N, CA, C and O atoms as a MOPAC input file, in Angstrom:
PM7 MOZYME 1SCF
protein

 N     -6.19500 1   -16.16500 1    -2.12100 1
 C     -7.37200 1   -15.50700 1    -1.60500 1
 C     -7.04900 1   -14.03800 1    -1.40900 1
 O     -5.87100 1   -13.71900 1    -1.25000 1
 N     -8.10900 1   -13.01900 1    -1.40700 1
 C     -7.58200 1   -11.89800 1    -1.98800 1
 C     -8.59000 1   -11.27900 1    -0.18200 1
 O     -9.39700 1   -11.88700 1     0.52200 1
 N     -7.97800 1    -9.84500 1    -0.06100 1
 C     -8.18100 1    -9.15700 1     1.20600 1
 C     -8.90800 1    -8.19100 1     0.96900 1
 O     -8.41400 1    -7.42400 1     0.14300 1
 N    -10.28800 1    -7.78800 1     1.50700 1
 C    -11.10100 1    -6.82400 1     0.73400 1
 C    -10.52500 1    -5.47500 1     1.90600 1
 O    -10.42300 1    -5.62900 1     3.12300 1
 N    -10.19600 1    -4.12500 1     1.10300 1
 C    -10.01400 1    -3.68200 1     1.20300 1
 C    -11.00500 1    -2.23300 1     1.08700 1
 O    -11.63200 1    -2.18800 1     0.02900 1
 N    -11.18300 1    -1.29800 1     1.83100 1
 C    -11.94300 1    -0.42200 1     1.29900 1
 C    -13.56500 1    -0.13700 1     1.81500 1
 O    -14.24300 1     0.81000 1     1.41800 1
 N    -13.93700 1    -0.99400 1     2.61500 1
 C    -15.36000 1    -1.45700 1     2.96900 1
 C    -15.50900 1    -0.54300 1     4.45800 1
 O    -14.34600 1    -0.41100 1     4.83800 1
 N    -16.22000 1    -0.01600 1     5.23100 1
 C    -16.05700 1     0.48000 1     6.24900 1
 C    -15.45800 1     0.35700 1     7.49700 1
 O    -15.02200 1     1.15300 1     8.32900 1
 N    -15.62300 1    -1.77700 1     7.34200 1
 C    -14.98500 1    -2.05300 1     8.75400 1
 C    -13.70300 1    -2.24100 1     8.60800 1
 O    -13.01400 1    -2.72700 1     9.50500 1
 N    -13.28200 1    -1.91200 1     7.56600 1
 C    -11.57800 1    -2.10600 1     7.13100 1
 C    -11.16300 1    -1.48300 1     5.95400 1
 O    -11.07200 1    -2.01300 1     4.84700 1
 N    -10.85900 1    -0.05900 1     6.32500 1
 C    -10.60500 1     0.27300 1     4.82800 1
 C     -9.08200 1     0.55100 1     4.88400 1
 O     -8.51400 1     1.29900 1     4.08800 1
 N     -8.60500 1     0.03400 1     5.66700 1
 C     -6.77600 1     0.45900 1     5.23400 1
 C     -6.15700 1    -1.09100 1     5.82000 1
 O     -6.44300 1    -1.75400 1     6.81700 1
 N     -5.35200 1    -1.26600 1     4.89400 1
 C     -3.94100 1    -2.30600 1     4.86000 1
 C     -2.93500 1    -1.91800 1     5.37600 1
 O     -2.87300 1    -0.69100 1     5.45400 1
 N     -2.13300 1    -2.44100 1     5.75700 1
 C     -0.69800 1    -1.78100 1     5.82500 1
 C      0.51700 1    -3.03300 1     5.79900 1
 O      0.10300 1    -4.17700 1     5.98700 1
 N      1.47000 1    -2.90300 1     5.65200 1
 C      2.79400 1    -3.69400 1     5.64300 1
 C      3.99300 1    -3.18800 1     6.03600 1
 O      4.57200 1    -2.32200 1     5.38100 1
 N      4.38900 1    -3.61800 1     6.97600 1
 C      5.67900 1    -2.80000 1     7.53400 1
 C      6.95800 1    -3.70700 1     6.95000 1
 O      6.62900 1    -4.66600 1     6.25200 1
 N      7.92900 1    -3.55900 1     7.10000 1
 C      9.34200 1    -4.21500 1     6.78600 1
 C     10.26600 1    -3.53200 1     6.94200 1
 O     10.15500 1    -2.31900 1     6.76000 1
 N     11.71600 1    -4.22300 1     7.40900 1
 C     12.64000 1    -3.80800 1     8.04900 1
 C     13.63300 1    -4.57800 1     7.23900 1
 O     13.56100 1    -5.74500 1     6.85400 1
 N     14.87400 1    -3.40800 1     7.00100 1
 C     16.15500 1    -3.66500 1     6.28800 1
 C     16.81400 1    -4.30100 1     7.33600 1
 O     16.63500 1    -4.00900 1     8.51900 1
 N     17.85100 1    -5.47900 1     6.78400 1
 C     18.79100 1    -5.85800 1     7.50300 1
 C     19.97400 1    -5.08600 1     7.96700 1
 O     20.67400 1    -5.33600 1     8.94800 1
 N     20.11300 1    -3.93000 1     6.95800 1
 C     21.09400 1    -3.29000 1     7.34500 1
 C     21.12000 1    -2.35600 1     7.12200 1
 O     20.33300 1    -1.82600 1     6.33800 1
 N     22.22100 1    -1.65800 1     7.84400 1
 C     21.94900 1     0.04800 1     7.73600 1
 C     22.42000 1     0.93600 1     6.92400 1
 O     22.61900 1     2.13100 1     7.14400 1
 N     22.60600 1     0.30000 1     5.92200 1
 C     23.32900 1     0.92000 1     4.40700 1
 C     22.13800 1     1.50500 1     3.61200 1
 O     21.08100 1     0.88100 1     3.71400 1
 N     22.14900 1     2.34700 1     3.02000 1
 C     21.09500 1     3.01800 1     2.61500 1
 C     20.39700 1     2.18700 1     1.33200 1
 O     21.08200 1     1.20600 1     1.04100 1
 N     19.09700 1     2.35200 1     0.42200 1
 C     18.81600 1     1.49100 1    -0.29400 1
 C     18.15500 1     2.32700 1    -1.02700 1
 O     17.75300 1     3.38200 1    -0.53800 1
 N     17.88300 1     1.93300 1    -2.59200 1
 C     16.83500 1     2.65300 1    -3.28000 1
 C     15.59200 1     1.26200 1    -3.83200 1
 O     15.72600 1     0.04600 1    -3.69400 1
 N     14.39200 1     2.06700 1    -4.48800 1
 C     13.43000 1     0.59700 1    -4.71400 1
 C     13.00300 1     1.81400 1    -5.96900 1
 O     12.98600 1     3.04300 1    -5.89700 1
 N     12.74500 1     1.06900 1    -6.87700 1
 C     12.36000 1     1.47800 1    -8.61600 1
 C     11.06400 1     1.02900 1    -8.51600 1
 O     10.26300 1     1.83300 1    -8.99200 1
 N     10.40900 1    -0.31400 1    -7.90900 1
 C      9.37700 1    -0.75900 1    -8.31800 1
 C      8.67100 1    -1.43200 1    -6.91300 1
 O      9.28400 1    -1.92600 1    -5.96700 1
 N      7.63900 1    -1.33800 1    -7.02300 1
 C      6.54200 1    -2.06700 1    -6.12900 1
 C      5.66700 1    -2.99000 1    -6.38800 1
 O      4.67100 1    -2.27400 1    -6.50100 1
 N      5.34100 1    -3.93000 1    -6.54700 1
 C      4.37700 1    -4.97600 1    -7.16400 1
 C      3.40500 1    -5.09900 1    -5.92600 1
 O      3.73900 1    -5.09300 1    -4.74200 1
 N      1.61800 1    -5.25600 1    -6.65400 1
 C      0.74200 1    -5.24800 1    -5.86200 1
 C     -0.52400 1    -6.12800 1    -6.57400 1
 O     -1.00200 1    -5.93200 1    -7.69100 1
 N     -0.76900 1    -6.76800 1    -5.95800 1
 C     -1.51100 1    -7.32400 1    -7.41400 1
 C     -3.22400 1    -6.96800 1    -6.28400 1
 O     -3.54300 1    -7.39400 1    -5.17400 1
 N     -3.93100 1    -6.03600 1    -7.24900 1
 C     -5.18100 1    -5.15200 1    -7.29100 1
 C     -6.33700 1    -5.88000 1    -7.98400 1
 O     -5.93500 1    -6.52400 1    -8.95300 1
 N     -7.72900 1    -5.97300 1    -7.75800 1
 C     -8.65100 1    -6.28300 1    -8.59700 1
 C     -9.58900 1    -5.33000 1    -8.27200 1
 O     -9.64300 1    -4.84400 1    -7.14200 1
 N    -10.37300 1    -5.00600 1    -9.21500 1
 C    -12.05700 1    -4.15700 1    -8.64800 1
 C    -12.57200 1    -5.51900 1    -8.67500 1
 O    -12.01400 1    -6.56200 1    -9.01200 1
 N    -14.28100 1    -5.19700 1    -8.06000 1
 C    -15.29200 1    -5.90500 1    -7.89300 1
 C    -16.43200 1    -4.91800 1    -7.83700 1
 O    -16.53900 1    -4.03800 1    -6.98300 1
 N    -17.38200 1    -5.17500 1    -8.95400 1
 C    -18.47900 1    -4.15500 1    -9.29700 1
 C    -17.67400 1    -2.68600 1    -9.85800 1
 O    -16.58700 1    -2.58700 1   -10.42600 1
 N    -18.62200 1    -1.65300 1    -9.47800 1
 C    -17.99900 1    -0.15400 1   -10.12500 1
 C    -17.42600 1     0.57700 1    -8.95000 1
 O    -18.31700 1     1.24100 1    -8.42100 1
 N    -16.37000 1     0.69400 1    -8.39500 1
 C    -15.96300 1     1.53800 1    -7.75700 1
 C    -16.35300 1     2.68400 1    -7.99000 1
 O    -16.83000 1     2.88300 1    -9.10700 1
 N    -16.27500 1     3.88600 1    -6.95800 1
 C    -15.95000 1     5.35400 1    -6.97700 1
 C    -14.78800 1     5.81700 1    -6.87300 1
 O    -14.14100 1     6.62000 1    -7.54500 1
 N    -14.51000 1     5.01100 1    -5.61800 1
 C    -12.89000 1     5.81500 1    -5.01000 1
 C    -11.73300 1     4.96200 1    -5.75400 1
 O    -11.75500 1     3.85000 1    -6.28200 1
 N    -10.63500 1     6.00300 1    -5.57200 1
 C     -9.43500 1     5.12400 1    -6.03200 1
 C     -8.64600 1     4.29600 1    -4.67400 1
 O     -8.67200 1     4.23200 1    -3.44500 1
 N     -8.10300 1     3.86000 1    -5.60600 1
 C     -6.65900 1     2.96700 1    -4.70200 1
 C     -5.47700 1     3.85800 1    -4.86100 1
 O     -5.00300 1     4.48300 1    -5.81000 1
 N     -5.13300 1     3.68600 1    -3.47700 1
 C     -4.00000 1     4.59600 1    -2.86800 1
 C     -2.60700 1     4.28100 1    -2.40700 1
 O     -2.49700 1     4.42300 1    -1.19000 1
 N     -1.61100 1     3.93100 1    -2.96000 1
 C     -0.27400 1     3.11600 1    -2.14000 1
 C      0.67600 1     4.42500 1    -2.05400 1
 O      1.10500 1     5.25600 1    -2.85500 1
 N      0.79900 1     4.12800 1    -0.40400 1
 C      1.86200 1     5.39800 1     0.33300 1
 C      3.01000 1     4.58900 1     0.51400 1
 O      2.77600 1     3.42500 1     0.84000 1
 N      4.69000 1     5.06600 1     0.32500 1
 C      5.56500 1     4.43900 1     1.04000 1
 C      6.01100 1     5.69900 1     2.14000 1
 O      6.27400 1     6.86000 1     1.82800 1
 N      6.01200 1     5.13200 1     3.44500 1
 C      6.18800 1     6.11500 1     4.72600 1
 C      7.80300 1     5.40900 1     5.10000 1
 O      8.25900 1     4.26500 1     5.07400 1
 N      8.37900 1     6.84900 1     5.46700 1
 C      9.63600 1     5.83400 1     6.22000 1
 C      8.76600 1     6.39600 1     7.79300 1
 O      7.85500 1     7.20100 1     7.98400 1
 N      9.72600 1     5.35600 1     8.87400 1
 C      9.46000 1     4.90500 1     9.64000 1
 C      9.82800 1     6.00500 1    11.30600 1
 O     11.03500 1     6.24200 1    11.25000 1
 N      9.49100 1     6.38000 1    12.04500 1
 C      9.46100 1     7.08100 1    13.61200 1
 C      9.10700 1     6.45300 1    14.53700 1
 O      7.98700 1     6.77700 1    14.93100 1
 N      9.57000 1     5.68900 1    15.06400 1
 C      9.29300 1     5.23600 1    16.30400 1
 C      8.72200 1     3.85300 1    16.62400 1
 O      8.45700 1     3.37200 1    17.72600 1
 N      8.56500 1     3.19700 1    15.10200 1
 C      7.39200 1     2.12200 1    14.54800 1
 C      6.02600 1     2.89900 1    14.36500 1
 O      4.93100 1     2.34300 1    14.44200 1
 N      6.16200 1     3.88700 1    14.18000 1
 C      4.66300 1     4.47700 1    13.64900 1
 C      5.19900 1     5.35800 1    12.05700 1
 O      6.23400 1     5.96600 1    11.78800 1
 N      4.00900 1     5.08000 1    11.28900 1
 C      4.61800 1     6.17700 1    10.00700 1
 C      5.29700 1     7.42600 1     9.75800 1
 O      5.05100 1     8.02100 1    10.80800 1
 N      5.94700 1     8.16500 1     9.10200 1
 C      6.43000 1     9.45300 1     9.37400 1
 C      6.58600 1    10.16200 1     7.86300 1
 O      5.89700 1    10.38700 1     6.86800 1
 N      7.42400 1    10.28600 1     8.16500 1
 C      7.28600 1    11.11200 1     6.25100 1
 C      6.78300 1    10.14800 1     4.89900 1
 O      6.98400 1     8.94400 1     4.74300 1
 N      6.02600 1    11.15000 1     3.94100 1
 C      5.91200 1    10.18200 1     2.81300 1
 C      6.90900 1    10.30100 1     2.04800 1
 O      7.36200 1    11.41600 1     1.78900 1
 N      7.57600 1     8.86700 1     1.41000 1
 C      9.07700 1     8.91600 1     0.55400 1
 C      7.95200 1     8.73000 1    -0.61200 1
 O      8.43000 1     9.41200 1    -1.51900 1
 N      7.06600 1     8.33900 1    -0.96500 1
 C      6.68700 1     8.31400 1    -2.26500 1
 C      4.96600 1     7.74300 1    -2.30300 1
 O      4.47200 1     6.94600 1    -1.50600 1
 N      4.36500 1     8.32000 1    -3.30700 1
 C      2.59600 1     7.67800 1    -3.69500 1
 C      2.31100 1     7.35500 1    -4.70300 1
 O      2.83500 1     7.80500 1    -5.72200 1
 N      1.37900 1     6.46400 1    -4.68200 1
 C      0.46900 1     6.75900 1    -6.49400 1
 C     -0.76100 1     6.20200 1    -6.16100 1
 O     -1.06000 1     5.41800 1    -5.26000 1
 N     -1.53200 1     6.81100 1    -7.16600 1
 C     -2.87200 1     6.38500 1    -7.14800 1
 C     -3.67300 1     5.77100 1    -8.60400 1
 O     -3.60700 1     6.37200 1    -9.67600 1
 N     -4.22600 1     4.81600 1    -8.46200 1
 C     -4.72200 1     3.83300 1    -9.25000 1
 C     -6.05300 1     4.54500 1    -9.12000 1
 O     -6.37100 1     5.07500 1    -8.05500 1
 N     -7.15200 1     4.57500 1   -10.62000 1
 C     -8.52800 1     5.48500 1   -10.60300 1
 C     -9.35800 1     3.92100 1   -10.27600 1
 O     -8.91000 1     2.82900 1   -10.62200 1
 N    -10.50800 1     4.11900 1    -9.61600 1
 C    -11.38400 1     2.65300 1    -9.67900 1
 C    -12.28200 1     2.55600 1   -10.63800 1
 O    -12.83500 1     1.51000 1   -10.97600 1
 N    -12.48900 1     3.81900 1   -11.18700 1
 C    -12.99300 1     3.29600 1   -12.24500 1
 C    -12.55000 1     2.83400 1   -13.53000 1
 O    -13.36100 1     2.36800 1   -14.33000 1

């Protein structure tokens, strides 16, 4: 079952996660699995933030998917 995203009363997702350890790490790839429904306008947006305090802080990386 899929999470509508984007609609007024919910337009942001988020996912937090925590390394086991404190050795540094790199990530090449992100998997997300996306669908439209009807014609979008706006795009889709995936931020990776590292982390301050448990609240977001710098962006380590973005991309954006067009909806149409």
């Amino acid at each position: 079952m899929g999470r509508e995203i984007g609609e007024d009363d919910r337009p942001i997702f988020a996912q937090a996660f925590q390394l086991s350890s404190a050795a540094g790490w790199t990530t090449d790839k992100i998997w997300i699995r996306v669908y439209k429904v009807g014609s979008p306008v706006d795009n889709f947006k995936l931020n990776l933030y590292s982390d301050s305090g448990g609240s977001p802080n710098a962006s380590l990386a973005s991309a954006t998917l067009a909806g149409a």
